[in-house]
PDB file of C-alpha atoms and ligand atoms in Angstrom:
ATOM      1  CA  MET A  74       4.248 -20.723 -13.158  1.00  0.00           C
ATOM      2  CA  GLU A  75       1.156 -19.555 -11.311  1.00  0.00           C
ATOM      3  CA  HIS A  76      -1.700 -17.899 -13.193  1.00  0.00           C
ATOM      4  CA  VAL A  77      -4.786 -16.150 -11.814  1.00  0.00           C
ATOM      5  CA  LEU A  78      -7.641 -14.393 -13.636  1.00  0.00           C
ATOM      6  CA  GLY A  79      -7.658 -10.718 -12.640  1.00  0.00           C
ATOM      7  CA  ILE A  80     -10.794  -8.633 -13.142  1.00  0.00           C
ATOM      8  CA  ASP A  81     -10.822  -4.878 -12.620  1.00  0.00           C
ATOM      9  CA  ILE A  82     -14.270  -3.369 -12.233  1.00  0.00           C
ATOM     10  CA  GLY A  83     -14.623   0.352 -12.695  1.00  0.00           C
ATOM     11  CA  ALA A  84     -17.378   2.847 -13.346  1.00  0.00           C
ATOM     12  CA  THR A  85     -16.945   2.655 -17.121  1.00  0.00           C
ATOM     13  CA  GLY A  86     -15.321  -0.703 -17.850  1.00  0.00           C
ATOM     14  CA  MET A  87     -14.982  -4.276 -16.607  1.00  0.00           C
ATOM     15  CA  LYS A  88     -11.551  -5.532 -17.674  1.00  0.00           C
ATOM     16  CA  GLY A  89     -10.008  -8.952 -17.339  1.00  0.00           C
ATOM     17  CA  ALA A  90      -6.896 -10.923 -18.242  1.00  0.00           C
ATOM     18  CA  ILE A  91      -4.963 -13.924 -16.982  1.00  0.00           C
ATOM     19  CA  VAL A  92      -1.973 -12.775 -14.948  1.00  0.00           C
ATOM     20  CA  ASP A  93       1.410 -14.365 -14.320  1.00  0.00           C
ATOM     21  CA  ILE A  94       1.740 -13.898 -10.561  1.00  0.00           C
ATOM     22  CA  GLU A  95       5.555 -14.015 -10.615  1.00  0.00           C
ATOM     23  CA  THR A  96       5.996 -11.109 -13.023  1.00  0.00           C
ATOM     24  CA  GLY A  97       2.640  -9.312 -12.970  1.00  0.00           C
ATOM     25  CA  GLU A  98       2.467  -9.644 -16.749  1.00  0.00           C
ATOM     26  CA  LEU A  99      -0.812 -10.252 -18.517  1.00  0.00           C
ATOM     27  CA  VAL A 100      -0.464 -13.527 -20.369  1.00  0.00           C
ATOM     28  CA  THR A 101      -3.662 -13.041 -22.361  1.00  0.00           C
ATOM     29  CA  GLU A 102      -5.055 -10.073 -24.184  1.00  0.00           C
ATOM     30  CA  ARG A 103      -6.877  -7.668 -21.884  1.00  0.00           C
ATOM     31  CA  ILE A 104     -10.616  -7.776 -22.567  1.00  0.00           C
ATOM     32  CA  LYS A 105     -12.703  -4.728 -21.714  1.00  0.00           C
ATOM     33  CA  LEU A 106     -16.486  -4.794 -21.518  1.00  0.00           C
ATOM     34  CA  PRO A 107     -18.580  -1.715 -20.770  1.00  0.00           C
ATOM     35  CA  THR A 108     -19.886  -1.474 -17.208  1.00  0.00           C
ATOM     36  CA  PRO A 109     -23.684  -1.620 -17.527  1.00  0.00           C
ATOM     37  CA  HIS A 110     -25.788   1.342 -16.448  1.00  0.00           C
ATOM     38  CA  PRO A 111     -27.201   1.259 -13.919  1.00  0.00           C
ATOM     39  CA  ALA A 112     -24.283  -0.727 -12.495  1.00  0.00           C
ATOM     40  CA  THR A 113     -26.288  -2.972 -10.155  1.00  0.00           C
ATOM     41  CA  PRO A 114     -25.447  -6.432  -8.742  1.00  0.00           C
ATOM     42  CA  GLU A 115     -27.912  -7.958 -11.225  1.00  0.00           C
ATOM     43  CA  SER A 116     -26.664  -6.130 -14.335  1.00  0.00           C
ATOM     44  CA  MET A 117     -22.975  -6.759 -13.662  1.00  0.00           C
ATOM     45  CA  ILE A 118     -23.177 -10.521 -13.399  1.00  0.00           C
ATOM     46  CA  ASP A 119     -23.416 -11.166 -17.150  1.00  0.00           C
ATOM     47  CA  PRO A 120     -20.280  -9.227 -18.153  1.00  0.00           C
ATOM     48  CA  PHE A 121     -18.442 -10.788 -15.196  1.00  0.00           C
ATOM     49  CA  LEU A 122     -19.372 -14.269 -16.458  1.00  0.00           C
ATOM     50  CA  ASP A 123     -18.470 -13.265 -20.027  1.00  0.00           C
ATOM     51  CA  LEU A 124     -14.938 -12.366 -18.901  1.00  0.00           C
ATOM     52  CA  ILE A 125     -14.561 -15.791 -17.291  1.00  0.00           C
ATOM     53  CA  LYS A 126     -15.931 -17.543 -20.360  1.00  0.00           C
ATOM     54  CA  THR A 127     -13.769 -15.607 -22.828  1.00  0.00           C
ATOM     55  CA  HIS A 128     -10.694 -16.635 -20.858  1.00  0.00           C
ATOM     56  CA  ASN A 129     -11.934 -20.205 -20.571  1.00  0.00           C
ATOM     57  CA  TRP A 130     -11.140 -19.900 -16.862  1.00  0.00           C
ATOM     58  CA  SER A 131     -11.926 -22.316 -14.024  1.00  0.00           C
ATOM     59  CA  GLY A 132      -9.484 -21.311 -11.262  1.00  0.00           C
ATOM     60  CA  ILE A 133      -9.507 -18.635  -8.589  1.00  0.00           C
ATOM     61  CA  ILE A 134     -10.342 -15.043  -9.497  1.00  0.00           C
ATOM     62  CA  GLY A 135      -9.092 -11.758  -8.062  1.00  0.00           C
ATOM     63  CA  CYS A 136     -11.463  -8.843  -8.499  1.00  0.00           C
ATOM     64  CA  GLY A 137     -10.841  -5.122  -7.935  1.00  0.00           C
ATOM     65  CA  PHE A 138     -14.036  -3.249  -7.072  1.00  0.00           C
ATOM     66  CA  PRO A 139     -14.609   0.540  -6.749  1.00  0.00           C
ATOM     67  CA  SER A 140     -15.893   0.496  -3.146  1.00  0.00           C
ATOM     68  CA  ILE A 141     -14.681   0.118   0.396  1.00  0.00           C
ATOM     69  CA  ILE A 142     -14.571  -3.669   0.794  1.00  0.00           C
ATOM     70  CA  LYS A 143     -14.819  -5.281   4.225  1.00  0.00           C
ATOM     71  CA  ASN A 144     -14.741  -9.072   4.331  1.00  0.00           C
ATOM     72  CA  GLY A 145     -16.008  -9.225   0.759  1.00  0.00           C
ATOM     73  CA  THR A 146     -18.858  -6.748   1.336  1.00  0.00           C
ATOM     74  CA  ALA A 147     -19.144  -3.344  -0.387  1.00  0.00           C
ATOM     75  CA  LEU A 148     -19.724  -0.568   2.142  1.00  0.00           C
ATOM     76  CA  THR A 149     -19.784   2.374  -0.280  1.00  0.00           C
ATOM     77  CA  ALA A 150     -20.793   3.013  -3.906  1.00  0.00           C
ATOM     78  CA  SER A 151     -19.709   6.403  -5.241  1.00  0.00           C
ATOM     79  CA  ASN A 152     -19.475   5.600  -8.947  1.00  0.00           C
ATOM     80  CA  ILE A 153     -21.682   2.507  -9.200  1.00  0.00           C
ATOM     81  CA  ASP A 154     -25.295   1.852  -8.223  1.00  0.00           C
ATOM     82  CA  LYS A 155     -26.085   2.392  -4.542  1.00  0.00           C
ATOM     83  CA  SER A 156     -27.754  -1.046  -4.401  1.00  0.00           C
ATOM     84  CA  TRP A 157     -24.235  -2.479  -4.015  1.00  0.00           C
ATOM     85  CA  ILE A 158     -23.991  -1.012  -0.505  1.00  0.00           C
ATOM     86  CA  ASN A 159     -23.977  -3.860   2.035  1.00  0.00           C
ATOM     87  CA  THR A 160     -23.949  -6.474  -0.741  1.00  0.00           C
ATOM     88  CA  ASN A 161     -21.378  -9.227  -0.353  1.00  0.00           C
ATOM     89  CA  VAL A 162     -19.596  -8.884  -3.693  1.00  0.00           C
ATOM     90  CA  GLU A 163     -17.658 -12.122  -3.263  1.00  0.00           C
ATOM     91  CA  ASP A 164     -20.838 -14.154  -2.569  1.00  0.00           C
ATOM     92  CA  CYS A 165     -22.622 -12.494  -5.448  1.00  0.00           C
ATOM     93  CA  PHE A 166     -19.946 -13.372  -8.049  1.00  0.00           C
ATOM     94  CA  GLU A 167     -19.152 -16.769  -6.507  1.00  0.00           C
ATOM     95  CA  LYS A 168     -22.783 -17.893  -6.637  1.00  0.00           C
ATOM     96  CA  ALA A 169     -23.038 -16.798 -10.267  1.00  0.00           C
ATOM     97  CA  SER A 170     -19.751 -18.331 -11.417  1.00  0.00           C
ATOM     98  CA  GLY A 171     -19.232 -21.328  -9.123  1.00  0.00           C
ATOM     99  CA  LEU A 172     -15.598 -20.166  -8.734  1.00  0.00           C
ATOM    100  CA  LYS A 173     -13.638 -18.726  -5.803  1.00  0.00           C
ATOM    101  CA  VAL A 174     -13.637 -14.924  -6.062  1.00  0.00           C
ATOM    102  CA  ASN A 175     -11.499 -12.653  -3.841  1.00  0.00           C
ATOM    103  CA  VAL A 176     -12.569  -9.017  -3.920  1.00  0.00           C
ATOM    104  CA  VAL A 177     -10.403  -6.009  -3.024  1.00  0.00           C
ATOM    105  CA  ASN A 178     -10.810  -2.252  -3.441  1.00  0.00           C
ATOM    106  CA  ASP A 179      -9.729  -1.348  -7.012  1.00  0.00           C
ATOM    107  CA  ALA A 180      -7.161   1.282  -5.965  1.00  0.00           C
ATOM    108  CA  ASP A 181      -5.702  -1.086  -3.362  1.00  0.00           C
ATOM    109  CA  ALA A 182      -5.316  -3.661  -6.143  1.00  0.00           C
ATOM    110  CA  ALA A 183      -3.511  -1.130  -8.354  1.00  0.00           C
ATOM    111  CA  GLY A 184      -1.268  -0.116  -5.444  1.00  0.00           C
ATOM    112  CA  LEU A 185      -0.339  -3.702  -4.743  1.00  0.00           C
ATOM    113  CA  ALA A 186       0.642  -4.197  -8.385  1.00  0.00           C
ATOM    114  CA  GLU A 187       2.674  -0.982  -8.627  1.00  0.00           C
ATOM    115  CA  VAL A 188       4.749  -1.799  -5.529  1.00  0.00           C
ATOM    116  CA  HIS A 189       5.330  -5.405  -6.553  1.00  0.00           C
ATOM    117  CA  PHE A 190       5.852  -5.048 -10.280  1.00  0.00           C
ATOM    118  CA  GLY A 191       5.741  -1.393 -11.300  1.00  0.00           C
ATOM    119  CA  ALA A 192       6.860   2.112 -10.368  1.00  0.00           C
ATOM    120  CA  GLY A 193       7.120   1.316  -6.634  1.00  0.00           C
ATOM    121  CA  LYS A 194       9.126  -1.886  -7.069  1.00  0.00           C
ATOM    122  CA  GLY A 195      12.128  -1.900  -4.766  1.00  0.00           C
ATOM    123  CA  MET A 196      10.934   1.174  -2.821  1.00  0.00           C
ATOM    124  CA  SER A 197      10.628   0.714   0.915  1.00  0.00           C
ATOM    125  CA  GLY A 198       8.764   2.791   3.455  1.00  0.00           C
ATOM    126  CA  CYS A 199       5.375   4.338   2.907  1.00  0.00           C
ATOM    127  CA  ILE A 200       3.962   4.778  -0.585  1.00  0.00           C
ATOM    128  CA  LEU A 201       0.652   6.383  -1.472  1.00  0.00           C
ATOM    129  CA  LEU A 202      -0.831   5.512  -4.855  1.00  0.00           C
ATOM    130  CA  ILE A 203      -3.574   7.781  -6.138  1.00  0.00           C
ATOM    131  CA  THR A 204      -5.604   6.546  -9.083  1.00  0.00           C
ATOM    132  CA  ILE A 205      -7.070   9.269 -11.246  1.00  0.00           C
ATOM    133  CA  GLY A 206     -10.146   8.177 -13.193  1.00  0.00           C
ATOM    134  CA  SER A 207     -13.915   8.498 -12.789  1.00  0.00           C
ATOM    135  CA  GLY A 208     -13.112   8.976  -9.120  1.00  0.00           C
ATOM    136  CA  LEU A 209      -9.936   9.453  -7.106  1.00  0.00           C
ATOM    137  CA  GLY A 210      -8.870   6.186  -5.507  1.00  0.00           C
ATOM    138  CA  SER A 211      -6.069   5.711  -3.020  1.00  0.00           C
ATOM    139  CA  ALA A 212      -3.852   2.898  -1.752  1.00  0.00           C
ATOM    140  CA  LEU A 213      -1.478   3.210   1.172  1.00  0.00           C
ATOM    141  CA  ILE A 214       1.314   0.665   1.179  1.00  0.00           C
ATOM    142  CA  TYR A 215       3.828   0.268   3.959  1.00  0.00           C
ATOM    143  CA  ASN A 216       6.805  -1.971   3.247  1.00  0.00           C
ATOM    144  CA  GLY A 217       4.838  -3.886   0.643  1.00  0.00           C
ATOM    145  CA  GLN A 218       1.690  -4.349   2.764  1.00  0.00           C
ATOM    146  CA  ILE A 219      -1.580  -2.599   1.974  1.00  0.00           C
ATOM    147  CA  VAL A 220      -3.329  -0.603   4.696  1.00  0.00           C
ATOM    148  CA  PRO A 221      -6.741  -1.318   3.147  1.00  0.00           C
ATOM    149  CA  ASN A 222      -9.589   0.985   2.216  1.00  0.00           C
ATOM    150  CA  THR A 223      -8.076   4.445   2.489  1.00  0.00           C
ATOM    151  CA  GLU A 224     -10.305   6.988   0.710  1.00  0.00           C
ATOM    152  CA  PHE A 225      -8.213  10.112   0.238  1.00  0.00           C
ATOM    153  CA  GLY A 226     -10.327  10.990  -2.797  1.00  0.00           C
ATOM    154  CA  HIS A 227     -13.167  11.778  -0.411  1.00  0.00           C
ATOM    155  CA  ILE A 228     -11.489  14.485   1.623  1.00  0.00           C
ATOM    156  CA  PHE A 229     -13.181  17.873   1.425  1.00  0.00           C
ATOM    157  CA  LEU A 230     -11.689  20.783  -0.489  1.00  0.00           C
ATOM    158  CA  LYS A 231     -12.688  24.415  -1.015  1.00  0.00           C
ATOM    159  CA  GLY A 232     -13.645  25.080   2.574  1.00  0.00           C
ATOM    160  CA  GLN A 233     -15.420  21.744   3.032  1.00  0.00           C
ATOM    161  CA  THR A 234     -17.747  22.369   0.098  1.00  0.00           C
ATOM    162  CA  GLN A 235     -16.370  19.925  -2.478  1.00  0.00           C
ATOM    163  CA  VAL A 236     -15.450  16.266  -2.314  1.00  0.00           C
ATOM    164  CA  ALA A 237     -11.959  15.973  -3.835  1.00  0.00           C
ATOM    165  CA  GLU A 238     -12.921  13.427  -6.496  1.00  0.00           C
ATOM    166  CA  LYS A 239     -15.775  15.595  -7.767  1.00  0.00           C
ATOM    167  CA  TYR A 240     -13.320  18.484  -8.144  1.00  0.00           C
ATOM    168  CA  ALA A 241     -10.037  16.967  -9.291  1.00  0.00           C
ATOM    169  CA  SER A 242     -10.673  13.535 -10.877  1.00  0.00           C
ATOM    170  CA  ASN A 243     -10.285  12.894 -14.598  1.00  0.00           C
ATOM    171  CA  ASN A 244     -14.080  12.953 -14.830  1.00  0.00           C
ATOM    172  CA  ALA A 245     -14.104  16.448 -13.332  1.00  0.00           C
ATOM    173  CA  ARG A 246     -11.484  17.514 -15.891  1.00  0.00           C
ATOM    174  CA  LYS A 247     -13.641  16.252 -18.755  1.00  0.00           C
ATOM    175  CA  LEU A 248     -16.951  17.410 -17.323  1.00  0.00           C
ATOM    176  CA  HIS A 249     -15.778  20.980 -16.788  1.00  0.00           C
ATOM    177  CA  ASN A 250     -13.659  21.052 -19.948  1.00  0.00           C
ATOM    178  CA  LEU A 251     -10.554  21.979 -17.959  1.00  0.00           C
ATOM    179  CA  GLU A 252      -7.242  22.732 -19.643  1.00  0.00           C
ATOM    180  CA  TRP A 253      -4.251  20.859 -18.226  1.00  0.00           C
ATOM    181  CA  ASP A 254      -3.057  23.875 -16.258  1.00  0.00           C
ATOM    182  CA  GLU A 255      -6.517  24.375 -14.715  1.00  0.00           C
ATOM    183  CA  TRP A 256      -6.866  20.734 -13.826  1.00  0.00           C
ATOM    184  CA  GLY A 257      -3.239  20.464 -12.667  1.00  0.00           C
ATOM    185  CA  LYS A 258      -3.781  23.324 -10.206  1.00  0.00           C
ATOM    186  CA  ARG A 259      -6.943  21.685  -8.886  1.00  0.00           C
ATOM    187  CA  PHE A 260      -5.106  18.415  -8.472  1.00  0.00           C
ATOM    188  CA  ASN A 261      -2.318  20.185  -6.620  1.00  0.00           C
ATOM    189  CA  GLU A 262      -4.890  21.670  -4.199  1.00  0.00           C
ATOM    190  CA  PHE A 263      -5.921  18.113  -3.485  1.00  0.00           C
ATOM    191  CA  LEU A 264      -2.323  16.952  -2.963  1.00  0.00           C
ATOM    192  CA  LEU A 265      -1.654  19.854  -0.578  1.00  0.00           C
ATOM    193  CA  GLN A 266      -4.540  18.686   1.604  1.00  0.00           C
ATOM    194  CA  VAL A 267      -3.318  15.094   1.458  1.00  0.00           C
ATOM    195  CA  GLU A 268       0.117  16.293   2.534  1.00  0.00           C
ATOM    196  CA  ARG A 269      -1.395  18.047   5.561  1.00  0.00           C
ATOM    197  CA  ILE A 270      -2.567  14.724   6.957  1.00  0.00           C
ATOM    198  CA  ILE A 271      -0.023  12.155   5.788  1.00  0.00           C
ATOM    199  CA  LEU A 272       3.625  12.185   4.750  1.00  0.00           C
ATOM    200  CA  PRO A 273       4.396   9.130   2.668  1.00  0.00           C
ATOM    201  CA  ASP A 274       7.905   8.734   1.227  1.00  0.00           C
ATOM    202  CA  GLN A 275       6.535   8.733  -2.325  1.00  0.00           C
ATOM    203  CA  ILE A 276       3.267   9.445  -4.109  1.00  0.00           C
ATOM    204  CA  ILE A 277       2.604   7.496  -7.291  1.00  0.00           C
ATOM    205  CA  LEU A 278      -0.109   8.630  -9.690  1.00  0.00           C
ATOM    206  CA  GLY A 279      -2.009   5.870 -11.469  1.00  0.00           C
ATOM    207  CA  GLY A 280      -5.016   5.546 -13.767  1.00  0.00           C
ATOM    208  CA  GLY A 281      -5.283   6.321 -17.473  1.00  0.00           C
ATOM    209  CA  ILE A 282      -3.853   9.847 -17.257  1.00  0.00           C
ATOM    210  CA  SER A 283      -0.674   8.783 -15.486  1.00  0.00           C
ATOM    211  CA  LYS A 284       0.760   8.434 -18.999  1.00  0.00           C
ATOM    212  CA  ARG A 285       0.066  12.154 -19.571  1.00  0.00           C
ATOM    213  CA  PHE A 286       2.067  13.161 -16.482  1.00  0.00           C
ATOM    214  CA  ASP A 287       4.228  15.488 -18.613  1.00  0.00           C
ATOM    215  CA  LEU A 288       1.200  17.667 -19.333  1.00  0.00           C
ATOM    216  CA  TYR A 289       0.489  18.507 -15.669  1.00  0.00           C
ATOM    217  CA  LYS A 290       3.630  17.725 -13.663  1.00  0.00           C
ATOM    218  CA  GLU A 291       4.701  21.374 -13.644  1.00  0.00           C
ATOM    219  CA  TYR A 292       1.589  22.286 -11.596  1.00  0.00           C
ATOM    220  CA  ILE A 293       2.412  19.804  -8.862  1.00  0.00           C
ATOM    221  CA  ASP A 294       4.152  21.603  -6.075  1.00  0.00           C
ATOM    222  CA  ILE A 295       4.300  19.659  -2.823  1.00  0.00           C
ATOM    223  CA  GLN A 296       7.123  18.380  -0.590  1.00  0.00           C
ATOM    224  CA  ILE A 297       6.521  14.676  -1.141  1.00  0.00           C
ATOM    225  CA  PRO A 298       8.117  13.293  -4.341  1.00  0.00           C
ATOM    226  CA  VAL A 299       5.466  12.496  -6.967  1.00  0.00           C
ATOM    227  CA  SER A 300       5.971  10.155  -9.932  1.00  0.00           C
ATOM    228  CA  PRO A 301       3.711   8.450 -12.462  1.00  0.00           C
ATOM    229  CA  ALA A 302       2.719   4.785 -12.237  1.00  0.00           C
ATOM    230  CA  SER A 303       4.203   2.459 -14.818  1.00  0.00           C
ATOM    231  CA  MET A 304       1.592  -0.252 -15.271  1.00  0.00           C
ATOM    232  CA  LEU A 305      -1.119   2.028 -16.653  1.00  0.00           C
ATOM    233  CA  ASN A 306      -4.411   0.229 -17.114  1.00  0.00           C
ATOM    234  CA  ASN A 307      -2.967  -3.168 -16.261  1.00  0.00           C
ATOM    235  CA  ALA A 308      -2.264  -2.395 -12.598  1.00  0.00           C
ATOM    236  CA  GLY A 309      -5.816  -3.051 -11.399  1.00  0.00           C
ATOM    237  CA  ILE A 310      -5.980  -6.435 -13.133  1.00  0.00           C
ATOM    238  CA  ALA A 311      -2.515  -7.594 -12.030  1.00  0.00           C
ATOM    239  CA  GLY A 312      -3.038  -6.394  -8.449  1.00  0.00           C
ATOM    240  CA  ALA A 313      -6.424  -8.085  -8.122  1.00  0.00           C
ATOM    241  CA  ALA A 314      -4.871 -11.354  -9.294  1.00  0.00           C
ATOM    242  CA  LEU A 315      -1.952 -10.967  -6.878  1.00  0.00           C
ATOM    243  CA  PHE A 316      -4.358 -10.215  -4.019  1.00  0.00           C
ATOM    244  CA  ALA A 317      -6.292 -13.431  -4.714  1.00  0.00           C
ATOM    245  CA  HIS A 318      -3.075 -15.413  -4.915  1.00  0.00           C
ATOM    246  CA  GLN A 319      -1.778 -14.012  -1.614  1.00  0.00           C
ATOM    247  CA  LYS A 320      -5.122 -14.698   0.068  1.00  0.00           C
ATOM    248  CA  GLN A 321      -5.099 -18.327  -1.069  1.00  0.00           C
ATOM    249  CA  LEU A 322      -1.545 -18.760   0.219  1.00  0.00           C
ATOM    250  CA  LYS A 323      -2.573 -17.429   3.644  1.00  0.00           C
ATOM    251  CA  LEU A 324      -5.567 -19.766   3.748  1.00  0.00           C
ATOM    252  CA  PHE A 325      -3.447 -22.809   3.131  1.00  0.00           C
ATOM    253  CA  SER A 326      -0.371 -21.913   5.180  1.00  0.00           C
TER     254      SER A 326
HETATM  255  C1  BGC B 703     -14.266   5.068  -4.463  1.00  0.00           C
HETATM  256  C2  BGC B 703     -13.008   4.294  -4.168  1.00  0.00           C
HETATM  257  C3  BGC B 703     -12.388   3.814  -5.483  1.00  0.00           C
HETATM  258  C4  BGC B 703     -12.179   4.983  -6.422  1.00  0.00           C
HETATM  259  C5  BGC B 703     -11.630   4.559  -7.771  1.00  0.00           C
HETATM  260  C6  BGC B 703     -13.971   6.176  -5.438  1.00  0.00           C
HETATM  261  O1  BGC B 703     -15.148   6.857  -5.751  1.00  0.00           O
HETATM  262  O2  BGC B 703     -14.779   5.616  -3.274  1.00  0.00           O
HETATM  263  O3  BGC B 703     -13.292   3.200  -3.329  1.00  0.00           O
HETATM  264  O4  BGC B 703     -11.183   3.178  -5.209  1.00  0.00           O
HETATM  265  O5  BGC B 703     -13.400   5.664  -6.637  1.00  0.00           O
HETATM  266  O6  BGC B 703     -12.493   3.712  -8.433  1.00  0.00           O
END
């Protein structure tokens, strides 16, 4: 049985657990530490090391990170400190921990987990996962393979005046005190724009409010079938661990 430590870094929390790569199950309790503010490379090292220490871990680590990630380097920083831009996240955490760290975009990690272990398991073709949280993340998966670093949450809405995630994320819902119908309609405006540019076979909605799908599903009115994710807050952790595992396999094959 193969185990990997998965760490999911978001704007509000840094979560970690040891993951069984065969099943995607968390074999330890999920630990959540608050993301420091400002969320800089320097401030985030301590909680990252704490997660390793709490799990008594000395193997490889998979880490989901809320940025476009190219060869381990963060190219964007919408919901964390801008000083991450052009920082090699893998080097940063590897130097601090002395362990091998594989970093992947957080939504891509969640998408990988949902198609392997969750709501997208057994589905073929093209699946788009949208994570609804502080931002709007996206993962495009074709026959089980991630097309990395899609950023559908950054398309413009309202006549090019609003970035989608500032208008229709869960943060936007809370910030503007939106009722479910108001938010649901906003989210549907976003989905209509997504549908203009891509036609996946299925859209899966992830993030904390995927479990409240019943409260807004009636406002979703697009052609593409839409369903909620099933792994809730564990998808990011399990997917990051799976990503690291797959990367190691490729290195040694
Ligand atoms: C970032 C994405 C990330 C998403 C969810 C967005 O602001 O641009 O890279 O996946 O937030 O954390």
